[in-house]
Amino acid sequence: MYDFEFVKPSTVDEAVAALSSEDAQALGGGQTLIPTMKQRLASPTKLVSLLGIASMAGVSENNGVVTIGGATTHADVAAAGLGAVSTLAGNIGDPAVRNRGTIGGSLANNDPSADYPAAILALGATIVTNNREIAAGDFFDGMFTTTLEEGEIITAVSFTPPSAASYQKFEQPASHFALTGVFVAKTASGVRVAVTGASEEGVHRWTTAEDALNTNFSADALEGLSVSPDGMIADLHGTAEYRANLVKVLAQRAVASC
Amino acid sequence: MTNVSMTVNGKAVSGEVEGRTLLSDFLRENLHLTGTHVGCDTSQCGACTVHVAGKMVKSCTMLALEADGGDVSTIEGMANEDGSLGVIQAAFQEHHGLQCGFCTPGMVMAASALLAENSSPSEAEIRHHLDGNICRCTGYHNIVKSIQAAASALS
């Protein structure tokens, strides 16, 4: 790992100012960024830790809207009693990773096999940054890409709790990432189905399944659907066809356990 | 170089580190606490597991400067004050919870973190908790037995 300057501001404003210098990079729990830097796949000249900003940590509920601070660890989300979202958080990585990794870091990285993006997209959550609010549907922009601007910080994520939800993950046992994962949520605007670990475009909604489930919310409603393997990830862990099949199977399991 | 200060196993320590200095390197190179092992250095194996503010973390995947002002516990802090083995360590010895011993510091720290949260974990809970601690000797059965025995001894 190349050396860098490390700063740990205590306010969002200070962090934004620190990130304005060239090649500065925000640091959440570092559970992806530090390994990436060790491999010299990233070499920022300055790391701006967001873990010293007290206002960015913790879970709160106000007027029926849940807000999770961007620097909240997976372990804290797992313990927050948020139903399927807490279950999802409690199965990210391993216990040590969950004690460091943060929801903001995971979303900003947008790994195509990460768990959180599926939940955030299925819930129709709002990504709150230091200067705007971004709807989940406008946030994810392909593999490892988001619509965040340079130096923009995810300060929080907010959503209205669904009336029912379930996340089903087929775990890649070595990495603990989702080989494929499907989050199904019954929201005020209808059923939403989001898929991670499948498409080469990253997390996405399976709208055909949503239409079917809005008519008949049962696993059987998906039985007649098929998922095309075109554009699916293929690697040593699974072919595109295998992942396409997993999307349907996991969606059915998620519906059944809602 | 920047000065970093923290409490390690109850003692105040400080040292000069670079931004990139990992907590595992600070413990091993600056403090000579070489009980914390670095197995993979890729965040997979958990041999480097320590506690920061009572939570288990992989010290090879945390910057030393992130622990500035913090409270760190390592395997060296697990023994009793007279140097005899602590309860979890003694259970690992009694139940042959180690073969080559390389992963053991991380296993003991993981076990300690689990038992602090859950005093009587089921076998499934123990195995799930050890997701991020790899034993290359594959000695998991006796590691699980050791943790069950430690839970009984502590209760």
Short mmCIF file of C-alpha atoms in Angstrom, two decimals:
data_model
loop_
_atom_site.label_atom_id
_atom_site.label_comp_id
_atom_site.label_asym_id
_atom_site.label_seq_id
_atom_site.Cartn_x
_atom_site.Cartn_y
_atom_site.Cartn_z
CA MET A 1 0.00 0.00 0.00
CA TYR A 2 1.32 3.43 -0.92
CA ASP A 3 1.41 5.95 1.87
CA PHE A 4 -1.18 8.69 2.19
CA GLU A 5 -2.23 11.48 4.50
CA PHE A 6 -4.90 10.40 7.00
CA VAL A 7 -7.44 12.82 8.40
CA LYS A 8 -10.46 12.16 10.60
CA PRO A 9 -12.78 15.18 10.72
CA SER A 10 -15.62 15.42 13.22
CA THR A 11 -18.17 17.20 11.00
CA VAL A 12 -19.56 16.66 7.50
CA ASP A 13 -18.45 20.15 6.45
CA GLU A 14 -14.86 19.44 7.48
CA ALA A 15 -14.95 16.14 5.62
CA VAL A 16 -16.26 17.80 2.45
CA ALA A 17 -13.49 20.40 2.69
CA ALA A 18 -10.86 17.70 3.20
CA LEU A 19 -12.17 15.77 0.19
CA SER A 20 -11.82 18.77 -2.10
CA SER A 21 -8.10 18.15 -2.60
CA GLU A 22 -6.98 16.14 -5.60
CA ASP A 23 -6.90 12.34 -5.17
CA ALA A 24 -8.57 12.50 -1.77
CA GLN A 25 -10.85 9.56 -0.98
CA ALA A 26 -13.54 9.05 1.66
CA LEU A 27 -12.96 6.11 4.00
CA GLY A 28 -15.82 4.28 5.70
CA GLY A 29 -14.94 1.07 7.51
CA GLY A 30 -12.30 0.29 4.90
CA GLN A 31 -13.28 -3.35 4.51
CA THR A 32 -13.08 -3.03 0.74
CA LEU A 33 -10.91 0.04 0.32
CA ILE A 34 -7.99 -1.10 2.49
CA PRO A 35 -7.63 -4.48 0.69
CA THR A 36 -7.94 -2.62 -2.63
CA MET A 37 -5.16 -0.22 -1.62
CA LYS A 38 -2.97 -3.11 -0.46
CA GLN A 39 -3.18 -4.46 -3.99
CA ARG A 40 -2.36 -0.98 -5.30
CA LEU A 41 -5.58 -0.93 -7.26
CA ALA A 42 -6.30 2.38 -5.56
CA SER A 43 -3.73 4.90 -4.40
CA PRO A 44 -5.36 8.00 -2.94
CA THR A 45 -3.01 10.64 -1.57
CA LYS A 46 -5.37 11.44 1.27
CA LEU A 47 -7.90 9.33 3.15
CA VAL A 48 -10.72 11.13 4.91
CA SER A 49 -12.20 8.89 7.58
CA LEU A 50 -15.93 9.41 8.07
CA LEU A 51 -16.04 7.43 11.33
CA GLY A 52 -15.34 10.43 13.52
CA ILE A 53 -18.57 12.18 12.47
CA ALA A 54 -21.00 11.38 15.28
CA SER A 55 -24.03 12.67 13.36
CA MET A 56 -23.47 10.04 10.64
CA ALA A 57 -23.72 7.00 12.93
CA GLY A 58 -26.83 5.31 14.24
CA VAL A 59 -30.39 4.38 13.32
CA SER A 60 -33.45 6.53 14.06
CA GLU A 61 -37.15 6.56 13.23
CA ASN A 62 -39.23 9.69 12.83
CA ASN A 63 -42.80 9.97 11.49
CA GLY A 64 -42.65 6.46 10.11
CA VAL A 65 -39.39 7.01 8.21
CA VAL A 66 -36.28 5.05 9.18
CA THR A 67 -32.96 6.82 8.80
CA ILE A 68 -29.64 4.99 8.92
CA GLY A 69 -26.54 7.18 9.21
CA GLY A 70 -24.02 6.63 6.42
CA ALA A 71 -21.29 5.64 8.88
CA THR A 72 -23.46 3.08 10.69
CA THR A 73 -21.78 -0.31 10.80
CA HIS A 74 -23.41 -3.47 9.50
CA ALA A 75 -23.37 -4.84 13.07
CA ASP A 76 -25.36 -1.86 14.32
CA VAL A 77 -27.91 -2.17 11.50
CA ALA A 78 -28.17 -5.90 12.26
CA ALA A 79 -29.00 -5.06 15.88
CA ALA A 80 -31.51 -2.30 15.04
CA GLY A 81 -34.59 -4.49 14.63
CA LEU A 82 -35.29 -3.46 11.03
CA GLY A 83 -36.67 -6.79 9.86
CA ALA A 84 -35.28 -7.98 6.54
CA VAL A 85 -32.78 -5.11 6.42
CA SER A 86 -31.31 -6.16 9.78
CA THR A 87 -31.23 -9.79 8.70
CA LEU A 88 -29.40 -8.79 5.54
CA ALA A 89 -26.87 -6.70 7.48
CA GLY A 90 -26.26 -9.58 9.91
CA ASN A 91 -25.21 -11.83 7.05
CA ILE A 92 -22.77 -9.48 5.32
CA GLY A 93 -19.21 -10.80 5.41
CA ASP A 94 -18.28 -12.05 8.87
CA PRO A 95 -18.57 -10.60 12.41
CA ALA A 96 -15.29 -8.68 12.26
CA VAL A 97 -16.17 -7.16 8.89
CA ARG A 98 -19.62 -6.20 10.19
CA ASN A 99 -18.03 -4.34 13.10
CA ARG A 100 -16.13 -2.06 10.69
CA GLY A 101 -17.97 -1.93 7.36
CA THR A 102 -20.59 0.79 6.90
CA ILE A 103 -23.77 1.11 4.87
CA GLY A 104 -22.54 4.31 3.21
CA GLY A 105 -19.29 2.67 2.20
CA SER A 106 -21.07 -0.33 0.75
CA LEU A 107 -23.48 1.80 -1.27
CA ALA A 108 -20.80 4.19 -2.55
CA ASN A 109 -18.71 1.22 -3.70
CA ASN A 110 -21.72 -0.46 -5.42
CA ASP A 111 -20.06 -3.83 -5.75
CA PRO A 112 -22.21 -5.83 -8.21
CA SER A 113 -22.44 -8.66 -5.64
CA ALA A 114 -22.95 -6.55 -2.51
CA ASP A 115 -26.06 -7.11 -0.39
CA TYR A 116 -27.16 -3.58 0.57
CA PRO A 117 -27.82 -2.28 -2.96
CA ALA A 118 -30.59 -4.88 -3.38
CA ALA A 119 -32.32 -3.73 -0.19
CA ILE A 120 -31.98 -0.04 -0.96
CA LEU A 121 -33.33 -0.44 -4.50
CA ALA A 122 -36.19 -2.73 -3.46
CA LEU A 123 -37.22 -0.40 -0.64
CA GLY A 124 -37.13 2.64 -2.91
CA ALA A 125 -34.90 4.24 -0.29
CA THR A 126 -33.47 7.73 -0.47
CA ILE A 127 -29.72 8.30 -0.41
CA VAL A 128 -28.99 11.48 1.52
CA THR A 129 -25.70 13.20 0.75
CA ASN A 130 -24.02 16.33 2.02
CA ASN A 131 -25.87 18.40 -0.56
CA ARG A 132 -28.89 16.53 -1.99
CA GLU A 133 -31.22 13.56 -1.81
CA ILE A 134 -31.01 10.87 -4.48
CA ALA A 135 -33.73 8.29 -5.13
CA ALA A 136 -32.33 4.74 -5.08
CA GLY A 137 -33.47 4.29 -8.70
CA ASP A 138 -31.25 7.22 -9.75
CA PHE A 139 -28.27 6.28 -7.58
CA PHE A 140 -26.87 3.00 -8.90
CA ASP A 141 -25.22 3.48 -12.27
CA GLY A 142 -23.66 0.15 -13.21
CA MET A 143 -20.93 -2.00 -11.72
CA PHE A 144 -18.91 -0.10 -9.07
CA THR A 145 -20.47 3.14 -10.31
CA THR A 146 -22.95 5.54 -8.73
CA THR A 147 -24.21 9.02 -9.53
CA LEU A 148 -22.29 10.47 -6.56
CA GLU A 149 -20.14 13.44 -7.55
CA GLU A 150 -16.43 13.67 -6.69
CA GLY A 151 -16.11 14.27 -2.97
CA GLU A 152 -19.83 13.81 -2.29
CA ILE A 153 -20.57 11.94 0.96
CA ILE A 154 -23.48 9.64 1.78
CA THR A 155 -24.56 11.03 5.13
CA ALA A 156 -27.64 8.81 5.54
CA VAL A 157 -30.11 6.44 3.93
CA SER A 158 -33.82 6.74 4.65
CA PHE A 159 -36.83 4.62 3.79
CA THR A 160 -40.39 3.88 4.80
CA PRO A 161 -40.52 0.40 6.32
CA PRO A 162 -42.22 -2.09 3.97
CA SER A 163 -45.31 -3.99 5.10
CA ALA A 164 -43.37 -7.18 4.35
CA ALA A 165 -39.91 -7.94 2.99
CA SER A 166 -37.36 -10.70 2.64
CA TYR A 167 -33.83 -10.98 1.32
CA GLN A 168 -32.65 -14.33 0.04
CA LYS A 169 -28.96 -14.71 -0.67
CA PHE A 170 -27.13 -17.60 -2.25
CA GLU A 171 -23.81 -17.03 -0.55
CA GLN A 172 -20.46 -17.43 -2.23
CA PRO A 173 -18.93 -19.25 0.74
CA ALA A 174 -15.35 -18.01 0.41
CA SER A 175 -16.10 -14.30 0.07
CA HIS A 176 -19.50 -14.23 1.83
CA PHE A 177 -20.70 -11.94 -0.98
CA ALA A 178 -23.94 -12.83 -2.71
CA LEU A 179 -23.35 -15.19 -5.60
CA THR A 180 -26.85 -13.92 -6.34
CA GLY A 181 -29.32 -12.24 -3.98
CA VAL A 182 -32.91 -11.08 -4.30
CA PHE A 183 -34.73 -8.59 -2.06
CA VAL A 184 -38.53 -8.53 -2.29
CA ALA A 185 -40.42 -5.71 -0.57
CA LYS A 186 -44.11 -4.83 -0.33
CA THR A 187 -43.99 -1.06 -0.37
CA ALA A 188 -46.71 1.60 -0.43
CA SER A 189 -46.17 1.92 -4.18
CA GLY A 190 -46.40 -1.82 -4.82
CA VAL A 191 -44.13 -4.83 -4.79
CA ARG A 192 -40.51 -4.20 -5.70
CA VAL A 193 -37.97 -6.90 -6.54
CA ALA A 194 -34.27 -6.04 -6.67
CA VAL A 195 -31.50 -8.38 -7.76
CA THR A 196 -27.80 -8.29 -6.88
CA GLY A 197 -24.94 -10.53 -7.94
CA ALA A 198 -26.46 -11.32 -11.30
CA SER A 199 -26.31 -8.59 -13.93
CA GLU A 200 -23.19 -7.14 -15.49
CA GLU A 201 -24.99 -3.82 -15.06
CA GLY A 202 -25.02 -4.29 -11.29
CA VAL A 203 -28.08 -4.18 -9.05
CA HIS A 204 -31.38 -3.92 -10.93
CA ARG A 205 -35.13 -4.41 -10.55
CA TRP A 206 -36.93 -7.40 -12.00
CA THR A 207 -40.04 -5.56 -13.14
CA THR A 208 -41.72 -8.55 -14.81
CA ALA A 209 -41.75 -10.28 -11.44
CA GLU A 210 -43.07 -7.12 -9.78
CA ASP A 211 -46.01 -7.02 -12.22
CA ALA A 212 -46.82 -10.65 -11.54
CA LEU A 213 -46.56 -10.21 -7.76
CA ASN A 214 -48.73 -7.10 -7.76
CA THR A 215 -51.49 -9.26 -9.24
CA ASN A 216 -50.84 -12.36 -7.15
CA PHE A 217 -48.33 -12.18 -4.30
CA SER A 218 -47.24 -15.80 -4.20
CA ALA A 219 -44.22 -17.84 -5.23
CA ASP A 220 -46.44 -19.59 -7.78
CA ALA A 221 -46.97 -16.28 -9.58
CA LEU A 222 -43.32 -16.41 -10.66
CA GLU A 223 -43.40 -20.03 -11.78
CA GLY A 224 -44.18 -19.24 -15.41
CA LEU A 225 -41.55 -16.51 -15.72
CA SER A 226 -38.08 -17.04 -17.09
CA VAL A 227 -35.00 -14.88 -16.65
CA SER A 228 -32.71 -14.36 -19.62
CA PRO A 229 -29.03 -15.16 -19.04
CA ASP A 230 -28.08 -12.39 -21.49
CA GLY A 231 -25.94 -9.82 -19.69
CA MET A 232 -25.61 -11.93 -16.55
CA ILE A 233 -22.28 -12.29 -14.76
CA ALA A 234 -20.38 -15.48 -15.61
CA ASP A 235 -17.32 -16.49 -13.60
CA LEU A 236 -15.75 -19.55 -12.01
CA HIS A 237 -18.47 -19.57 -9.35
CA GLY A 238 -21.40 -19.80 -11.73
CA THR A 239 -22.45 -19.43 -15.35
CA ALA A 240 -24.86 -16.80 -16.62
CA GLU A 241 -27.56 -19.49 -16.95
CA TYR A 242 -26.96 -20.59 -13.35
CA ARG A 243 -27.36 -17.03 -12.08
CA ALA A 244 -30.47 -16.49 -14.19
CA ASN A 245 -32.02 -19.55 -12.57
CA LEU A 246 -30.96 -18.37 -9.11
CA VAL A 247 -32.76 -15.05 -9.65
CA LYS A 248 -36.07 -16.83 -10.08
CA VAL A 249 -35.52 -19.40 -7.32
CA LEU A 250 -34.39 -16.80 -4.80
CA ALA A 251 -37.25 -14.45 -5.71
CA GLN A 252 -39.71 -17.29 -5.09
CA ARG A 253 -38.08 -18.10 -1.76
CA ALA A 254 -38.18 -14.43 -0.78
CA VAL A 255 -41.88 -14.17 -1.60
CA ALA A 256 -42.59 -17.39 0.30
CA SER A 257 -40.86 -16.07 3.42
CA CYS A 258 -42.42 -12.58 3.36
CA MET B 1 4.84 10.29 10.58
CA THR B 2 2.06 10.94 13.04
CA ASN B 3 1.81 10.17 16.72
CA VAL B 4 -0.84 7.64 17.70
CA SER B 5 -1.93 6.85 21.25
CA MET B 6 -4.24 4.16 22.49
CA THR B 7 -4.82 1.76 25.34
CA VAL B 8 -3.68 -1.79 24.62
CA ASN B 9 -4.52 -4.51 27.13
CA GLY B 10 -5.12 -1.83 29.75
CA LYS B 11 -1.85 0.02 29.25
CA ALA B 12 -1.46 3.44 27.61
CA VAL B 13 0.84 3.19 24.58
CA SER B 14 1.89 5.53 21.80
CA GLY B 15 4.13 5.55 18.77
CA GLU B 16 4.94 7.16 15.44
CA VAL B 17 3.12 5.72 12.44
CA GLU B 18 2.49 6.47 8.78
CA GLY B 19 -1.01 6.92 7.42
CA ARG B 20 -0.81 3.45 5.90
CA THR B 21 0.38 1.68 9.05
CA LEU B 22 -2.08 -1.08 9.84
CA LEU B 23 -3.18 -1.74 13.40
CA SER B 24 -1.66 -5.23 13.08
CA ASP B 25 1.70 -3.69 12.13
CA PHE B 26 1.56 -1.21 14.99
CA LEU B 27 0.86 -4.01 17.47
CA ARG B 28 3.56 -6.29 16.12
CA GLU B 29 6.31 -3.90 14.98
CA ASN B 30 5.98 -0.98 17.38
CA LEU B 31 4.68 -2.72 20.50
CA HIS B 32 6.27 -6.16 19.82
CA LEU B 33 2.96 -7.83 20.63
CA THR B 34 3.52 -10.62 18.15
CA GLY B 35 0.72 -12.82 19.43
CA THR B 36 -1.52 -11.13 16.88
CA HIS B 37 -0.77 -13.07 13.72
CA VAL B 38 -1.05 -11.88 10.14
CA GLY B 39 -2.09 -14.90 8.12
CA CYS B 40 -3.45 -13.77 4.79
CA ASP B 41 -3.24 -9.98 4.91
CA THR B 42 -6.32 -9.98 2.65
CA SER B 43 -9.04 -9.75 5.32
CA GLN B 44 -10.04 -13.38 4.92
CA CYS B 45 -8.42 -15.50 7.62
CA GLY B 46 -9.04 -13.68 10.92
CA ALA B 47 -5.71 -14.68 12.54
CA CYS B 48 -5.17 -10.96 13.20
CA THR B 49 -8.47 -10.56 15.10
CA VAL B 50 -8.29 -8.15 18.04
CA HIS B 51 -10.92 -6.19 19.93
CA VAL B 52 -11.35 -2.45 19.49
CA ALA B 53 -13.80 -0.89 21.95
CA GLY B 54 -14.84 -4.44 22.79
CA LYS B 55 -15.71 -5.37 19.19
CA MET B 56 -13.76 -7.94 17.21
CA VAL B 57 -12.05 -6.52 14.12
CA LYS B 58 -9.40 -7.67 11.67
CA SER B 59 -6.37 -5.64 12.65
CA CYS B 60 -4.84 -6.12 9.19
CA THR B 61 -7.83 -4.23 7.76
CA MET B 62 -7.86 -1.26 10.09
CA LEU B 63 -5.47 1.66 10.08
CA ALA B 64 -3.53 2.23 13.29
CA LEU B 65 -4.65 5.86 13.19
CA GLU B 66 -8.29 4.75 13.23
CA ALA B 67 -7.60 3.29 16.69
CA ASP B 68 -6.16 6.58 17.97
CA GLY B 69 -7.59 7.20 21.44
CA GLY B 70 -9.20 3.77 21.41
CA ASP B 71 -9.19 0.73 23.64
CA VAL B 72 -7.59 -2.35 22.08
CA SER B 73 -7.34 -5.90 23.44
CA THR B 74 -5.07 -8.56 21.98
CA ILE B 75 -4.34 -12.20 22.73
CA GLU B 76 -1.63 -11.06 25.16
CA GLY B 77 -4.40 -9.57 27.28
CA MET B 78 -6.30 -12.85 27.52
CA ALA B 79 -4.02 -14.51 30.07
CA ASN B 80 -4.58 -14.05 33.78
CA GLU B 81 -2.47 -11.47 35.60
CA ASP B 82 -0.16 -14.17 36.97
CA GLY B 83 0.54 -15.36 33.43
CA SER B 84 -1.61 -18.48 33.63
CA LEU B 85 -4.03 -19.20 30.83
CA GLY B 86 -7.38 -17.46 30.84
CA VAL B 87 -10.57 -19.53 30.79
CA ILE B 88 -10.94 -19.54 26.99
CA GLN B 89 -7.26 -20.27 26.43
CA ALA B 90 -7.38 -23.11 28.96
CA ALA B 91 -10.42 -24.57 27.20
CA PHE B 92 -8.54 -24.54 23.89
CA GLN B 93 -5.65 -26.36 25.55
CA GLU B 94 -7.88 -28.89 27.30
CA HIS B 95 -9.94 -29.70 24.20
CA HIS B 96 -7.11 -29.65 21.69
CA GLY B 97 -8.60 -26.60 19.98
CA LEU B 98 -5.39 -26.00 18.11
CA GLN B 99 -3.15 -27.99 15.86
CA CYS B 100 -0.43 -25.77 14.37
CA GLY B 101 -1.67 -22.88 16.49
CA PHE B 102 -1.33 -20.14 13.90
CA CYS B 103 -5.02 -19.22 13.79
CA THR B 104 -5.43 -19.63 17.55
CA PRO B 105 -4.98 -15.99 18.62
CA GLY B 106 -7.76 -14.98 16.26
CA MET B 107 -9.94 -17.91 17.30
CA VAL B 108 -9.58 -17.04 20.98
CA MET B 109 -10.35 -13.37 20.34
CA ALA B 110 -13.36 -14.33 18.23
CA ALA B 111 -14.55 -16.71 20.95
CA SER B 112 -14.15 -14.03 23.59
CA ALA B 113 -16.20 -11.57 21.52
CA LEU B 114 -18.93 -14.14 21.01
CA LEU B 115 -19.16 -15.14 24.67
CA ALA B 116 -19.33 -11.49 25.71
CA GLU B 117 -22.53 -11.15 23.65
CA ASN B 118 -23.95 -14.63 24.02
CA SER B 119 -23.00 -16.61 27.11
CA SER B 120 -24.44 -19.92 25.90
CA PRO B 121 -24.18 -20.06 22.11
CA SER B 122 -25.43 -23.08 20.18
CA GLU B 123 -23.03 -25.02 17.99
CA ALA B 124 -24.61 -23.38 14.92
CA GLU B 125 -24.16 -19.91 16.43
CA ILE B 126 -20.50 -20.66 17.19
CA ARG B 127 -19.87 -21.88 13.66
CA HIS B 128 -21.65 -18.87 12.14
CA HIS B 129 -19.62 -16.57 14.37
CA LEU B 130 -16.39 -18.16 13.11
CA ASP B 131 -17.26 -17.34 9.48
CA GLY B 132 -14.29 -15.01 9.25
CA ASN B 133 -11.73 -17.15 11.11
CA ILE B 134 -10.05 -19.80 9.04
CA CYS B 135 -8.13 -22.78 10.48
CA ARG B 136 -5.85 -24.11 7.78
CA CYS B 137 -5.48 -27.36 9.74
CA THR B 138 -9.30 -27.61 9.48
CA GLY B 139 -9.49 -28.22 13.21
CA TYR B 140 -12.91 -26.70 13.57
CA HIS B 141 -14.57 -29.49 15.54
CA ASN B 142 -12.27 -29.09 18.50
CA ILE B 143 -12.33 -25.30 18.23
CA VAL B 144 -16.11 -25.44 18.55
CA LYS B 145 -15.80 -27.89 21.46
CA SER B 146 -13.32 -25.57 23.15
CA ILE B 147 -15.67 -22.61 22.85
CA GLN B 148 -18.59 -24.68 24.20
CA ALA B 149 -16.40 -25.73 27.14
CA ALA B 150 -15.33 -22.15 27.75
CA ALA B 151 -18.99 -21.07 27.73
CA SER B 152 -19.78 -23.70 30.36
CA ALA B 153 -16.77 -22.75 32.47
CA LEU B 154 -17.70 -19.08 32.40
CA SER B 155 -21.37 -19.56 33.23
#
